[in-house]
């Protein structure tokens, strides 16, 4: 369970960094890393028999548009 929480915490950290980043290339790299951590968290949740974690705020906003 610890890894699941750590993966989600790291994804949120990376998303926050990306939100304030001006360099578009670096921002994209940060978001790519955040997505990878969220995929790891989803896999870990599935392994534990838990529901998938909620998507990032960025993903929720982009899917609403």
PDB file of C-alpha atoms in Angstrom:
ATOM      1  CA  UNK A   1       0.000   0.000   0.000  1.00  0.00           C
ATOM      2  CA  UNK A   2       2.918   2.320   0.722  1.00  0.00           C
ATOM      3  CA  UNK A   3       4.076   2.280  -2.914  1.00  0.00           C
ATOM      4  CA  UNK A   4       0.612   3.188  -4.138  1.00  0.00           C
ATOM      5  CA  UNK A   5       0.563   6.309  -1.977  1.00  0.00           C
ATOM      6  CA  UNK A   6       4.137   7.207  -2.920  1.00  0.00           C
ATOM      7  CA  UNK A   7       3.351   6.903  -6.627  1.00  0.00           C
ATOM      8  CA  UNK A   8       0.354   9.206  -6.280  1.00  0.00           C
ATOM      9  CA  UNK A   9       2.275  11.722  -4.174  1.00  0.00           C
ATOM     10  CA  UNK A  10       5.063  11.852  -6.755  1.00  0.00           C
ATOM     11  CA  UNK A  11       2.551  12.296  -9.593  1.00  0.00           C
ATOM     12  CA  UNK A  12       0.971  15.238  -7.782  1.00  0.00           C
ATOM     13  CA  UNK A  13       4.399  16.794  -7.131  1.00  0.00           C
ATOM     14  CA  UNK A  14       5.293  16.532 -10.799  1.00  0.00           C
ATOM     15  CA  UNK A  15       1.928  17.977 -11.865  1.00  0.00           C
ATOM     16  CA  UNK A  16       2.403  20.934  -9.526  1.00  0.00           C
ATOM     17  CA  UNK A  17       5.884  21.549 -10.905  1.00  0.00           C
ATOM     18  CA  UNK A  18       4.505  21.395 -14.450  1.00  0.00           C
ATOM     19  CA  UNK A  19       1.756  23.889 -13.613  1.00  0.00           C
ATOM     20  CA  UNK A  20       4.312  26.578 -12.843  1.00  0.00           C
ATOM     21  CA  UNK A  21       6.824  25.659 -15.564  1.00  0.00           C
ATOM     22  CA  UNK A  22       7.245  28.124 -18.444  1.00  0.00           C
ATOM     23  CA  UNK A  23       9.371  25.917 -20.693  1.00  0.00           C
ATOM     24  CA  UNK A  24       6.851  23.938 -22.760  1.00  0.00           C
ATOM     25  CA  UNK A  25       9.228  21.054 -23.481  1.00  0.00           C
ATOM     26  CA  UNK A  26      10.169  20.582 -19.835  1.00  0.00           C
ATOM     27  CA  UNK A  27       6.529  20.975 -18.798  1.00  0.00           C
ATOM     28  CA  UNK A  28       5.604  18.157 -21.174  1.00  0.00           C
ATOM     29  CA  UNK A  29       8.351  15.964 -19.748  1.00  0.00           C
ATOM     30  CA  UNK A  30       7.095  16.573 -16.209  1.00  0.00           C
ATOM     31  CA  UNK A  31       3.540  15.692 -17.205  1.00  0.00           C
ATOM     32  CA  UNK A  32       4.741  12.552 -18.983  1.00  0.00           C
ATOM     33  CA  UNK A  33       6.505  11.461 -15.810  1.00  0.00           C
ATOM     34  CA  UNK A  34       3.411  12.247 -13.749  1.00  0.00           C
ATOM     35  CA  UNK A  35       1.299  10.086 -16.076  1.00  0.00           C
ATOM     36  CA  UNK A  36       3.781   7.236 -15.698  1.00  0.00           C
ATOM     37  CA  UNK A  37       3.524   7.433 -11.908  1.00  0.00           C
ATOM     38  CA  UNK A  38      -0.271   7.457 -12.145  1.00  0.00           C
ATOM     39  CA  UNK A  39      -0.146   4.327 -14.340  1.00  0.00           C
ATOM     40  CA  UNK A  40       2.080   2.651 -11.738  1.00  0.00           C
ATOM     41  CA  UNK A  41      -0.383   3.654  -9.019  1.00  0.00           C
ATOM     42  CA  UNK A  42      -3.301   2.259 -11.036  1.00  0.00           C
ATOM     43  CA  UNK A  43      -1.459  -1.025 -11.550  1.00  0.00           C
ATOM     44  CA  UNK A  44      -0.622  -1.249  -7.856  1.00  0.00           C
ATOM     45  CA  UNK A  45      -4.243  -0.512  -6.918  1.00  0.00           C
ATOM     46  CA  UNK A  46      -5.401  -3.270  -9.253  1.00  0.00           C
ATOM     47  CA  UNK A  47      -2.872  -5.670  -7.692  1.00  0.00           C
ATOM     48  CA  UNK A  48      -4.311  -4.845  -4.260  1.00  0.00           C
ATOM     49  CA  UNK A  49      -7.894  -5.212  -5.465  1.00  0.00           C
ATOM     50  CA  UNK A  50      -8.594  -1.523  -4.912  1.00  0.00           C
ATOM     51  CA  UNK A  51     -10.416   0.894  -7.209  1.00  0.00           C
ATOM     52  CA  UNK A  52      -8.271   2.880  -9.622  1.00  0.00           C
ATOM     53  CA  UNK A  53      -7.053   6.237  -8.302  1.00  0.00           C
ATOM     54  CA  UNK A  54      -8.821   9.337  -9.513  1.00  0.00           C
ATOM     55  CA  UNK A  55      -7.318  11.049 -12.550  1.00  0.00           C
ATOM     56  CA  UNK A  56      -5.190  14.156 -12.201  1.00  0.00           C
ATOM     57  CA  UNK A  57      -6.796  17.585 -12.133  1.00  0.00           C
ATOM     58  CA  UNK A  58      -5.258  18.252 -15.555  1.00  0.00           C
ATOM     59  CA  UNK A  59      -6.801  15.096 -16.991  1.00  0.00           C
ATOM     60  CA  UNK A  60     -10.201  15.921 -15.494  1.00  0.00           C
ATOM     61  CA  UNK A  61     -10.120  19.444 -16.953  1.00  0.00           C
ATOM     62  CA  UNK A  62      -9.057  18.300 -20.399  1.00  0.00           C
ATOM     63  CA  UNK A  63     -11.729  15.583 -20.553  1.00  0.00           C
ATOM     64  CA  UNK A  64     -14.413  18.095 -19.550  1.00  0.00           C
ATOM     65  CA  UNK A  65     -13.643  20.323 -22.543  1.00  0.00           C
TER      66      UNK A  65
END
